[in-house]
Short mmCIF file of C-alpha atoms and ligand atoms in Angstrom, two decimals:
data_model
loop_
_atom_site.label_atom_id
_atom_site.label_comp_id
_atom_site.label_asym_id
_atom_site.label_seq_id
_atom_site.Cartn_x
_atom_site.Cartn_y
_atom_site.Cartn_z
CA MET A 114 -0.17 -0.09 -0.22
CA ALA A 115 1.32 3.78 -0.74
CA ALA A 116 0.96 6.56 1.43
CA ARG A 117 -2.57 6.71 3.31
CA ASN A 118 -5.05 9.40 3.08
CA GLY A 119 -7.00 10.51 5.86
CA ARG A 120 -10.36 8.18 4.64
CA GLN A 121 -7.72 4.76 4.93
CA PHE A 122 -6.34 6.07 8.02
CA LEU A 123 -9.83 6.31 9.88
CA GLN A 124 -10.77 3.10 8.33
CA ARG A 125 -7.85 1.45 9.65
CA LEU A 126 -9.09 3.22 13.01
CA ALA A 127 -12.72 2.16 13.31
CA ALA A 128 -11.28 -1.17 12.63
CA ALA A 129 -8.98 -1.76 15.85
CA ARG A 130 -10.30 -2.82 19.21
CA VAL A 131 -7.90 -0.87 20.98
CA HIS A 132 -8.35 -0.92 24.86
CA VAL A 133 -8.57 2.12 25.87
CA GLU A 134 -9.87 3.40 30.09
CA ILE A 135 -11.48 6.75 29.98
CA GLN A 136 -13.10 8.65 32.82
CA GLY A 137 -14.10 5.51 33.69
CA GLU A 138 -15.41 4.15 30.55
CA THR A 139 -13.89 0.89 29.25
CA LEU A 140 -13.32 1.85 25.53
CA THR A 141 -12.26 -1.63 22.90
CA GLY A 142 -12.87 -0.12 19.77
CA GLY A 143 -15.06 2.99 18.23
CA ILE A 144 -12.01 5.39 18.89
CA ALA A 145 -12.38 7.10 16.02
CA ASP A 146 -16.24 8.29 17.11
CA HIS A 147 -15.49 9.16 21.02
CA PRO A 148 -15.64 12.25 21.85
CA ALA A 149 -12.03 12.20 23.49
CA PHE A 150 -10.65 11.66 19.83
CA ARG A 151 -12.74 12.10 16.86
CA ASN A 152 -11.21 15.88 16.57
CA VAL A 153 -8.44 15.48 17.00
CA VAL A 154 -8.06 11.90 14.33
CA ARG A 155 -9.58 14.12 11.97
CA SER A 156 -6.67 17.02 12.11
CA TYR A 157 -4.55 13.56 11.75
CA ALA A 158 -6.60 12.42 8.67
CA GLU A 159 -6.35 16.19 7.01
CA LEU A 160 -2.78 15.05 7.40
CA TYR A 161 -2.55 12.27 5.45
CA ASP A 162 -4.86 13.66 3.31
CA MET A 163 -2.10 16.00 2.19
CA GLN A 164 0.01 13.26 1.21
CA HIS A 165 -2.22 13.19 -1.74
CA ASP A 166 -2.58 16.89 -2.51
CA PRO A 167 -1.15 17.91 -5.39
CA ALA A 168 -0.02 21.50 -3.91
CA TYR A 169 2.00 18.90 -1.16
CA ARG A 170 2.40 15.50 -2.09
CA ASP A 171 6.02 16.08 -4.13
CA VAL A 172 7.23 17.19 -1.03
CA LEU A 173 5.59 14.89 1.48
CA THR A 174 6.18 11.97 -0.72
CA TYR A 175 8.59 10.15 -3.03
CA PRO A 176 8.72 6.79 -4.40
CA SER A 177 9.24 3.61 -2.46
CA PRO A 178 12.45 1.76 -3.66
CA THR A 179 10.55 -1.73 -3.49
CA SER A 180 7.44 -1.00 -4.47
CA GLY A 181 7.76 2.21 -6.60
CA GLU A 182 4.37 3.60 -5.18
CA PRO A 183 4.82 7.24 -3.51
CA VAL A 184 5.72 6.21 0.82
CA ALA A 185 5.55 9.02 3.28
CA THR A 186 9.37 11.27 3.00
CA SER A 187 10.11 11.03 6.46
CA PHE A 188 11.33 7.08 5.38
CA LEU A 189 13.28 8.53 2.83
CA VAL A 190 17.21 7.58 3.88
CA PRO A 191 18.65 10.71 3.34
CA ALA A 192 21.70 10.31 1.18
CA THR A 193 22.47 13.54 -0.44
CA PRO A 194 21.99 17.07 1.11
CA GLY A 195 18.58 17.62 -1.00
CA ASP A 196 17.28 14.45 0.59
CA LEU A 197 17.85 15.88 3.95
CA ALA A 198 16.18 19.32 2.46
CA LYS A 199 13.50 17.54 1.70
CA ARG A 200 12.97 16.00 4.92
CA ARG A 201 12.99 19.23 6.33
CA GLN A 202 10.81 20.35 3.97
CA ALA A 203 8.15 17.65 4.46
CA PHE A 204 8.59 17.93 8.55
CA LYS A 205 7.84 21.92 8.17
CA VAL A 206 4.43 21.58 5.57
CA TRP A 207 3.06 18.80 8.81
CA ALA A 208 3.95 20.93 11.58
CA ASP A 209 2.61 24.32 9.63
CA ARG A 210 -1.13 22.51 9.82
CA SER A 211 -1.59 22.49 13.55
CA PHE A 212 0.98 25.22 13.99
CA GLY A 213 3.31 21.99 15.66
CA MET A 214 0.57 22.25 18.09
CA LEU A 215 0.35 18.36 16.85
CA GLY A 216 3.89 16.45 18.43
CA ARG A 217 3.32 12.82 17.53
CA THR A 218 2.82 13.45 13.86
CA GLY A 219 3.83 10.02 12.16
CA ASP A 220 7.36 11.71 10.98
CA TYR A 221 8.28 12.00 14.67
CA LEU A 222 8.81 8.01 14.76
CA ASN A 223 9.28 6.93 11.47
CA SER A 224 12.06 9.50 11.39
CA ALA A 225 13.64 6.86 14.26
CA LEU A 226 12.55 3.76 12.54
CA MET A 227 14.42 5.30 9.37
CA ALA A 228 17.24 5.39 11.56
CA LEU A 229 17.36 1.99 13.42
CA ALA A 230 16.58 0.14 10.64
CA ALA A 231 19.46 1.84 8.73
CA ALA A 232 21.78 0.59 11.40
CA HIS A 233 20.33 -3.18 11.25
CA ASP A 234 24.21 -4.11 11.44
CA TRP A 235 23.61 -2.65 14.92
CA PHE A 236 21.26 -4.24 15.98
CA ALA A 237 22.65 -7.62 14.57
CA GLN A 238 25.42 -7.98 17.27
CA ALA A 239 23.90 -9.55 19.31
CA ASP A 240 21.82 -11.76 17.09
CA PRO A 241 21.67 -11.20 13.32
CA ALA A 242 17.78 -11.74 13.80
CA PHE A 243 17.55 -8.33 15.36
CA GLY A 244 19.09 -6.62 12.54
CA ALA A 245 16.12 -8.30 10.04
CA ASN A 246 13.80 -7.79 12.11
CA ILE A 247 14.40 -3.69 12.30
CA ARG A 248 14.43 -3.69 8.67
CA GLY A 249 11.72 -5.57 8.31
CA TYR A 250 9.59 -3.86 10.47
CA TYR A 251 10.51 -0.53 9.15
CA LEU A 252 9.58 -1.94 5.63
CA LYS A 253 6.03 -3.01 6.93
CA VAL A 254 5.82 0.62 8.76
CA ARG A 255 6.49 2.16 5.61
CA GLU A 256 4.49 0.07 2.91
CA GLU A 257 1.48 -0.03 5.11
CA ASP A 258 2.03 4.12 6.44
CA LEU A 259 1.25 2.98 10.08
CA LEU A 260 0.87 5.65 12.72
CA CYS A 261 3.43 4.57 16.07
CA THR A 262 3.28 5.94 19.30
CA HIS A 263 5.59 5.33 21.37
CA THR A 264 6.70 4.67 24.99
CA LEU A 265 9.72 4.40 27.51
CA VAL A 266 9.14 5.79 30.68
CA PRO A 267 9.02 3.52 33.93
CA PRO A 268 5.82 4.32 36.27
CA GLN A 269 6.84 7.67 38.50
CA ALA A 270 6.29 5.92 42.02
CA ASN A 271 10.22 6.18 43.66
CA ARG A 272 12.45 7.98 41.85
CA ALA A 273 14.82 7.78 44.36
CA VAL A 274 15.60 4.10 43.39
CA ALA A 275 16.73 2.29 40.34
CA ALA A 276 13.09 2.26 37.73
CA SER A 277 13.45 -1.26 38.15
CA GLN A 278 14.04 -1.85 42.02
CA GLN A 279 10.50 0.06 42.03
CA ALA A 280 7.93 -2.01 44.09
CA ALA A 281 9.76 -5.17 43.92
CA GLY A 282 10.67 -4.90 40.25
CA SER A 283 7.00 -5.60 39.43
CA LEU A 284 6.22 -2.14 37.84
CA MET A 285 8.20 -1.29 34.84
CA ALA A 286 7.37 -3.28 32.14
CA HIS A 287 9.44 -6.51 31.99
CA VAL A 288 9.95 -9.39 29.98
CA VAL A 289 7.98 -12.06 32.30
CA ARG A 290 8.76 -15.58 30.18
CA GLU A 291 9.66 -16.21 26.56
CA ASP A 292 8.58 -18.76 24.71
CA ASP A 293 8.81 -20.83 21.55
CA ASN A 294 7.88 -17.44 19.57
CA GLY A 295 8.01 -14.47 21.72
CA VAL A 296 8.32 -13.07 24.79
CA VAL A 297 5.68 -11.96 27.15
CA ILE A 298 5.51 -8.07 28.42
CA ARG A 299 4.13 -7.49 32.01
CA GLY A 300 4.35 -3.75 33.74
CA ALA A 301 3.98 -0.63 32.54
CA ARG A 302 5.40 2.31 31.04
CA LEU A 303 4.40 6.32 31.34
CA LEU A 304 3.22 7.96 28.97
CA ALA A 305 2.27 7.23 25.12
CA THR A 306 0.96 10.08 23.80
CA ILE A 307 -1.84 9.67 20.70
CA GLY A 308 -1.95 5.62 22.10
CA PRO A 309 -5.66 5.64 21.76
CA PHE A 310 -5.22 5.95 18.00
CA ALA A 311 -1.90 4.93 16.56
CA ASP A 312 -1.82 1.82 15.04
CA GLU A 313 1.42 0.68 16.53
CA LEU A 314 2.88 1.06 19.68
CA LEU A 315 6.79 1.56 19.84
CA VAL A 316 8.62 -0.66 23.57
CA PHE A 317 11.55 1.86 23.25
CA PRO A 318 14.48 2.13 26.17
CA SER A 319 14.44 5.59 27.96
CA THR A 320 16.14 4.95 31.34
CA VAL A 321 19.61 4.35 31.58
CA LEU A 322 19.88 0.78 32.81
CA ARG A 323 22.50 -1.02 34.86
CA SER A 324 25.04 -3.83 33.19
CA SER A 325 23.43 -5.95 35.59
CA PRO A 326 21.44 -9.45 35.06
CA GLU A 327 18.70 -7.79 37.45
CA ASP A 328 18.25 -5.48 34.78
CA LYS A 329 18.14 -7.97 31.97
CA PRO A 330 14.13 -8.62 31.62
CA TYR A 331 13.63 -4.47 31.76
CA SER A 332 16.24 -4.17 28.53
CA PHE A 333 14.01 -4.58 25.52
CA ALA A 334 12.95 -3.38 22.15
CA CYS A 335 9.90 -4.09 20.40
CA ALA A 336 6.62 -3.15 18.43
CA ILE A 337 3.57 -3.99 19.54
CA PRO A 338 -0.13 -3.80 17.24
CA ASN A 339 -2.21 -1.06 19.33
CA ASP A 340 -5.07 -4.14 19.78
CA ALA A 341 -2.89 -6.64 20.89
CA PRO A 342 -4.13 -8.67 23.59
CA GLY A 343 -3.39 -7.85 27.40
CA LEU A 344 -2.60 -4.14 25.89
CA ARG A 345 -4.77 -1.53 27.48
CA TYR A 346 -4.21 2.26 27.76
CA LEU A 347 -5.47 4.45 31.00
CA ALA A 348 -5.84 7.88 29.29
CA ARG A 349 -6.01 11.39 30.82
CA GLU A 350 -9.14 13.79 31.19
CA PRO A 351 -9.22 14.92 27.32
CA LEU A 352 -9.07 18.56 26.88
CA ASP A 353 -11.52 18.65 24.41
CA TYR A 354 -14.80 19.73 25.86
CA GLY A 355 -16.73 19.36 22.05
CA ARG A 356 -16.77 23.30 22.24
CA PRO A 357 -17.13 25.23 18.97
CA ARG A 358 -13.96 25.92 16.96
CA HIS A 359 -14.64 29.44 17.58
CA ASP A 360 -14.61 28.67 21.72
CA HIS A 361 -11.27 26.57 21.83
CA PRO A 362 -9.46 26.96 18.32
CA LEU A 363 -6.82 24.86 19.43
CA GLY A 364 -8.12 22.49 21.60
CA SER A 365 -11.24 21.57 19.30
CA ARG A 366 -8.27 20.14 16.71
CA PHE A 367 -5.23 19.31 18.03
CA GLU A 368 -5.74 17.57 21.38
CA GLU A 369 -3.44 14.60 21.23
CA SER A 370 -4.31 12.38 24.28
CA ASP A 371 -1.73 11.16 26.74
CA ALA A 372 -1.95 7.57 28.21
CA VAL A 373 -0.19 5.25 30.67
CA VAL A 374 0.49 1.78 29.16
CA VAL A 375 -0.55 -1.35 30.93
CA PHE A 376 1.18 -4.80 29.54
CA ASP A 377 -0.92 -7.31 31.35
CA ASP A 378 0.87 -10.47 29.53
CA VAL A 379 1.36 -8.95 26.49
CA HIS A 380 2.76 -11.67 23.56
CA VAL A 381 5.38 -10.06 21.42
CA PRO A 382 6.90 -12.63 18.93
CA TYR A 383 10.38 -12.79 18.11
CA GLU A 384 10.14 -10.91 14.78
CA ARG A 385 8.77 -8.37 16.13
CA CYS A 386 11.42 -7.55 18.95
CA PHE A 387 14.82 -6.13 18.27
CA VAL A 388 16.72 -5.95 21.80
CA LEU A 389 16.23 -8.29 24.42
CA GLY A 390 17.96 -8.65 27.94
CA ASP A 391 20.90 -6.26 26.40
CA PRO A 392 20.97 -3.18 28.84
CA ASP A 393 24.24 -1.82 26.96
CA LEU A 394 22.20 -2.22 24.02
CA CYS A 395 19.22 -0.59 25.36
CA ASN A 396 21.51 2.77 26.78
CA GLY A 397 23.16 2.95 23.15
CA PHE A 398 19.91 2.44 21.00
CA TYR A 399 19.66 6.86 20.31
CA ALA A 400 22.85 7.90 20.05
CA GLN A 401 24.53 4.72 18.37
CA THR A 402 22.14 4.50 15.57
CA SER A 403 21.66 8.59 15.10
CA ALA A 404 17.79 8.26 15.21
CA VAL A 405 18.29 10.89 18.35
CA VAL A 406 19.60 13.02 14.98
CA HIS A 407 17.10 11.93 12.73
CA MET A 408 13.74 12.71 15.52
CA THR A 409 15.35 16.18 16.29
CA HIS A 410 15.66 17.25 13.05
CA GLN A 411 11.73 16.66 13.08
CA VAL A 412 11.81 18.25 16.40
CA VAL A 413 13.16 21.52 15.47
CA ALA A 414 11.40 21.87 12.06
CA ARG A 415 7.88 21.48 14.36
CA THR A 416 9.27 24.16 16.97
CA THR A 417 9.82 26.20 14.44
CA ALA A 418 6.78 25.95 12.90
CA LYS A 419 5.57 26.67 16.64
CA THR A 420 7.46 29.68 16.91
CA GLU A 421 6.53 31.03 13.99
CA TYR A 422 2.85 30.94 14.79
CA ILE A 423 3.59 32.60 18.00
CA LEU A 424 5.64 35.20 16.87
CA GLY A 425 2.72 35.89 14.24
CA LEU A 426 0.08 35.61 17.20
CA VAL A 427 1.32 38.03 19.63
CA SER A 428 2.04 40.34 16.90
CA LEU A 429 -1.70 40.64 15.55
CA LEU A 430 -1.99 41.35 20.48
CA THR A 431 0.34 43.85 19.82
CA GLN A 432 -1.14 45.54 16.97
CA ALA A 433 -4.90 44.36 17.95
CA ILE A 434 -4.41 46.67 21.26
CA GLY A 435 -2.20 48.90 20.22
CA ILE A 436 0.75 48.19 22.74
CA GLU A 437 3.70 47.92 19.98
CA GLN A 438 5.35 50.84 20.54
CA PHE A 439 6.05 50.25 24.55
CA GLN A 440 9.61 49.17 24.79
CA HIS A 441 9.03 46.75 26.91
CA VAL A 442 6.89 44.68 24.73
CA GLN A 443 9.21 45.60 21.74
CA ALA A 444 11.86 43.70 24.18
CA ASP A 445 9.62 40.20 24.39
CA VAL A 446 8.76 40.77 21.02
CA ALA A 447 12.06 40.46 19.86
CA GLU A 448 12.90 37.43 22.08
CA VAL A 449 10.42 35.36 19.79
CA ILE A 450 11.93 36.63 16.95
CA THR A 451 15.59 35.84 18.67
CA THR A 452 14.40 32.26 19.44
CA LEU A 453 12.79 31.80 15.87
CA GLU A 454 16.16 32.83 13.77
CA THR A 455 17.78 30.74 16.53
CA LEU A 456 16.29 27.40 15.58
CA ARG A 457 16.38 28.24 11.57
CA ALA A 458 20.66 28.88 12.27
CA LEU A 459 21.11 25.65 14.31
CA ASN A 460 18.77 23.38 12.02
CA ARG A 461 20.36 25.06 8.59
CA ALA A 462 24.45 24.31 10.34
CA ALA A 463 22.97 20.81 11.04
CA GLU A 464 22.04 20.91 7.64
CA ALA A 465 25.44 22.61 6.21
CA ASP A 466 27.23 19.91 8.71
CA ALA A 467 26.02 16.82 7.73
CA ALA A 468 27.92 14.02 7.28
CA VAL A 469 27.42 10.29 6.51
CA ASN A 470 27.47 7.56 9.76
CA GLU A 471 28.85 4.49 9.74
CA PHE A 472 25.44 2.74 8.52
CA GLY A 473 25.79 5.16 5.45
CA VAL A 474 23.10 7.43 6.30
CA LEU A 475 23.26 11.70 5.65
CA THR A 476 22.97 12.81 9.41
CA PRO A 477 22.63 16.08 10.19
CA ALA A 478 25.36 17.06 12.47
CA TRP A 479 24.73 16.68 16.36
CA ALA A 480 25.74 19.58 18.07
CA PRO A 481 23.40 22.29 16.51
CA LEU A 482 20.25 19.96 16.71
CA ASN A 483 22.10 19.20 20.56
CA THR A 484 21.58 22.80 21.59
CA ALA A 485 18.10 23.52 19.77
CA ARG A 486 16.57 20.44 21.90
CA ASN A 487 18.03 22.24 25.14
CA LEU A 488 17.06 25.40 24.65
CA TYR A 489 13.42 24.82 23.17
CA PRO A 490 12.31 23.50 26.56
CA ARG A 491 13.26 26.33 28.57
CA LEU A 492 12.69 29.01 25.59
CA TYR A 493 8.85 28.02 25.29
CA GLN A 494 7.85 28.33 28.80
CA ARG A 495 7.83 32.28 28.18
CA PHE A 496 5.25 32.39 24.62
CA PRO A 497 3.20 31.48 27.06
CA GLU A 498 3.96 34.40 30.03
CA ILE A 499 4.78 36.90 27.17
CA LEU A 500 1.35 36.62 25.37
CA ARG A 501 -0.58 36.73 28.80
CA LYS A 502 1.58 39.77 29.76
CA PHE A 503 0.04 41.52 27.10
CA GLY A 504 -3.08 39.96 26.85
CA ALA A 505 -4.00 40.99 30.28
CA SER A 506 -7.57 41.72 31.05
CA GLY A 507 -8.19 41.04 27.93
CA LEU A 508 -8.04 37.31 28.25
CA MET A 509 -10.87 37.70 30.32
CA ALA A 510 -13.09 39.70 27.94
CA THR A 511 -13.55 36.69 26.40
CA PRO A 512 -17.08 35.74 25.44
CA THR A 513 -18.27 32.91 23.88
CA GLN A 514 -19.83 32.12 20.04
CA ALA A 515 -22.75 31.78 21.53
CA ASP A 516 -22.65 35.30 22.92
CA VAL A 517 -21.23 37.23 20.04
CA ALA A 518 -24.01 35.67 18.00
CA GLY A 519 -26.26 36.24 21.45
CA PRO A 520 -28.45 39.45 23.04
CA ALA A 521 -24.80 40.35 23.73
CA ALA A 522 -23.86 40.93 20.29
CA ALA A 523 -24.55 45.06 20.32
CA ASP A 524 -22.43 45.12 23.73
CA ILE A 525 -19.52 42.79 22.29
CA GLU A 526 -19.41 44.88 19.01
CA THR A 527 -19.35 48.16 21.05
CA TYR A 528 -16.97 47.40 23.78
CA LEU A 529 -14.82 44.72 22.92
CA GLN A 530 -13.59 46.52 20.14
CA ALA A 531 -9.99 46.97 19.53
CA ALA A 532 -7.53 49.66 17.72
CA ALA A 533 -7.38 47.24 14.94
CA LEU A 534 -10.70 45.30 15.39
CA GLY A 535 -14.69 45.00 15.31
CA GLY A 536 -15.49 43.11 18.78
CA ALA A 537 -16.25 40.14 17.60
CA GLU A 538 -13.12 40.03 15.18
CA ARG A 539 -11.00 41.00 18.54
CA VAL A 540 -13.04 38.10 20.53
CA LYS A 541 -12.11 35.20 18.08
CA LEU A 542 -8.24 36.25 17.99
CA PHE A 543 -8.01 36.71 22.31
CA ARG A 544 -9.75 33.47 22.34
CA LEU A 545 -7.36 31.92 20.15
CA VAL A 546 -4.36 33.75 22.73
CA TRP A 547 -6.88 32.35 25.06
CA ASP A 548 -5.94 29.14 24.10
CA THR A 549 -2.24 29.41 23.83
CA CYS A 550 -1.29 30.63 27.06
CA ILE A 551 -4.01 30.24 29.76
CA SER A 552 -6.47 26.91 28.73
CA ALA A 553 -5.66 23.45 30.25
CA PHE A 554 -4.88 22.22 26.53
CA SER A 555 -2.04 25.20 27.36
CA GLY A 556 -0.94 24.38 29.78
CA ARG A 557 -0.30 20.59 28.19
CA GLN A 558 1.05 22.20 25.83
CA ALA A 559 3.84 24.07 28.17
CA LEU A 560 4.47 20.92 29.82
CA TYR A 561 4.43 18.29 26.68
CA GLU A 562 7.53 21.12 25.40
CA TYR A 563 9.12 21.01 28.67
CA TYR A 564 9.80 16.80 28.93
CA PHE A 565 8.15 14.64 26.16
CA PHE A 566 11.87 14.61 24.98
CA GLY A 567 13.29 13.61 28.02
CA ASP A 568 14.02 15.15 31.63
CA PRO A 569 15.91 18.95 30.19
CA VAL A 570 18.29 18.80 33.57
CA ARG A 571 19.47 14.95 32.37
CA MET A 572 19.43 16.01 28.97
CA ALA A 573 21.65 19.06 29.80
CA GLY A 574 24.15 16.53 31.61
CA ALA A 575 24.43 14.42 28.82
CA TYR A 576 24.92 17.82 26.69
CA VAL A 577 27.74 18.74 29.03
CA ALA A 578 29.22 15.14 29.06
CA GLY A 579 29.60 14.61 25.49
CA TYR A 580 30.28 18.11 24.69
CA ASP A 581 34.46 18.26 23.62
CA ARG A 582 36.14 21.00 25.94
CA GLU A 583 39.49 20.14 25.77
CA PRO A 584 40.08 22.39 23.47
CA TYR A 585 38.90 25.22 25.50
CA LYS A 586 40.86 24.38 28.68
CA ALA A 587 43.71 23.89 26.99
CA ALA A 588 43.60 27.50 25.98
CA VAL A 589 42.85 28.60 29.46
CA ARG A 590 45.79 26.80 30.37
CA ALA A 591 47.82 27.82 27.80
CA PHE A 592 46.54 31.94 29.27
CA LEU A 593 47.85 31.27 32.64
CA ASP A 594 51.03 29.29 31.80
CA ARG A 595 52.12 32.60 29.94
CA ASP A 596 54.35 34.99 31.59
C1 FAD B 710 2.36 15.71 27.52
C2 FAD B 710 3.53 14.84 28.09
C3 FAD B 710 3.82 13.98 26.63
C4 FAD B 710 4.55 12.54 26.63
N1 FAD B 710 4.53 11.86 25.72
C5 FAD B 710 5.38 11.09 25.88
C6 FAD B 710 5.46 9.55 25.07
O1 FAD B 710 4.61 9.72 24.16
N2 FAD B 710 6.26 8.41 25.18
C7 FAD B 710 7.23 8.59 26.11
O2 FAD B 710 7.83 7.47 26.51
N3 FAD B 710 7.48 9.41 27.35
C8 FAD B 710 6.93 10.62 27.37
N4 FAD B 710 6.83 11.26 28.18
C9 FAD B 710 7.21 10.87 29.15
C10 FAD B 710 8.46 12.32 28.99
O3 FAD B 710 9.84 11.75 28.12
C11 FAD B 710 9.13 11.99 30.64
O4 FAD B 710 8.20 13.58 31.20
C12 FAD B 710 10.27 12.69 30.50
O5 FAD B 710 11.58 11.86 30.61
C13 FAD B 710 10.81 12.84 32.01
O6 FAD B 710 10.34 11.92 33.07
P1 FAD B 710 9.20 11.94 34.18
O7 FAD B 710 7.96 12.82 33.58
O8 FAD B 710 8.83 10.50 34.69
O9 FAD B 710 9.61 12.84 35.20
P2 FAD B 710 10.46 12.22 36.70
O10 FAD B 710 11.72 11.33 36.59
O11 FAD B 710 9.66 11.53 37.93
O12 FAD B 710 11.38 13.57 37.16
C14 FAD B 710 10.28 14.43 37.96
C15 FAD B 710 11.39 15.42 38.81
O13 FAD B 710 12.09 14.32 39.29
C16 FAD B 710 13.82 15.48 38.92
N5 FAD B 710 13.90 14.19 38.71
C17 FAD B 710 13.89 12.85 38.88
N6 FAD B 710 15.40 11.80 38.50
C18 FAD B 710 16.07 12.94 38.48
C19 FAD B 710 17.43 12.27 38.23
N7 FAD B 710 17.97 10.99 38.51
N8 FAD B 710 18.21 13.26 38.61
C20 FAD B 710 18.15 14.74 38.76
N9 FAD B 710 16.83 15.03 38.69
C21 FAD B 710 15.32 13.79 38.55
C22 FAD B 710 13.07 15.77 37.61
O14 FAD B 710 14.07 16.68 37.58
C23 FAD B 710 11.90 16.10 37.40
O15 FAD B 710 12.35 17.40 37.99
C24 FAD B 710 5.65 12.95 28.24
C25 FAD B 710 5.56 13.45 28.72
C26 FAD B 710 4.70 14.56 28.79
C27 FAD B 710 5.12 15.76 29.46
#
């Protein structure tokens, strides 16, 4: 099958029997039409439709090396600078559609699978079958255009002990037994964004594991169909309240669910296992395969789209109420521009300094992308703060669509007018600002940007540890030794 369209995405979801616990309700299917998911899955369907839209299809797809049919560009193994540019353009085209609010569009994990499959020899170190398995799985996901989510983090019961020691080792997902054709997994993982409506769950390593026999059962990487027996999701309360688009312009479109993943003796066939019982391979999973680099390449395109949106929104806001001339307002707008230009420059540097890795994949330079990965979780937190500061009480003068069209219409038109907008137009703009900086949806976005790629504190530790500071220490030492 070639790159899917929206109807095909929704049809597959309609046939899936995914087990989701949500607000006291047990779902075993019907996800596509459930109020918690129906709007966001339609936003995802629009992305799949774009793959067939003449305006986008040349960027979003390329001919499959096996079938010749168009498949998603995020599966393209980059060999030339043009390939890297095409991947970035495809990431950006999709990200622009949601202003970067959809964090788990398929291109994020397709990029990981592309790099992992290209590094099949790395997986084959432990067993040649694992090399074949990761390659075969990538081809399946590419040719069927499946939507993957992933789950990495152990339950948050007690961070003072190793994840594998929480509740005597019973909490974190682990292999409880092997049989003739696979392994059985029991325990839980936090979290899986879009878990309830993905096609596949990638259970990949994250926490640093100890090279001890006790950590072996926790040291694995595999892929599971989302409706596998024994797999269930505990979804959080939805932040799409089923309100009109006018009232919740972002939450009514882009509310990606997050869910705890429970493995109740889930059987995984060997052909879906990529690492088993090997803490050292798990610890090197992303870095040694370059998967983290290609994932970050996608992330920077998405966060660039998001920052462009914030700049557009903040500029409409300052213009609307005539505050653009105040210097502190300009200073904050400059901060948004600086973030945007920093992301663009870092991405450009990463592509300009790309090099072929040991598996033959043209890979963006890691230092600039790692810099972006370390900056954005903190820089994004300023954006809602800036919007709240600029919007002030206006963010509470935000009647609903029913009010704008109801008996209060004349008052709204008169008393909620802005320097550059009529009352109804101003309310529409301010509701968008509200959904970007005050609503529950916006709070989850800020949390997402801070944590989705890992704890920024520990990412900073890895950044420092991996950065070659010797030349700079030597220069300072040489200065100290001068007469
Ligand atoms: C909205 C959202 C969506 C997410 N989606 C996904 C997903 O789809 N898939 C997935 O796998 N994960 C997902 N995550 C999880 C994400 O990877 C984690 O939030 C992140 O790795 C941090 O882990 P934690 O949440 O368990 O925090 P914790 O590790 O529990 O940390 C809590 C606090 O304690 C501190 N702390 C804890 N341990 C240490 C330590 N050893 N050293 C220093 N400080 C420490 C942290 O700095 C932090 O302040 C998502 C998270 C969010 C918020």
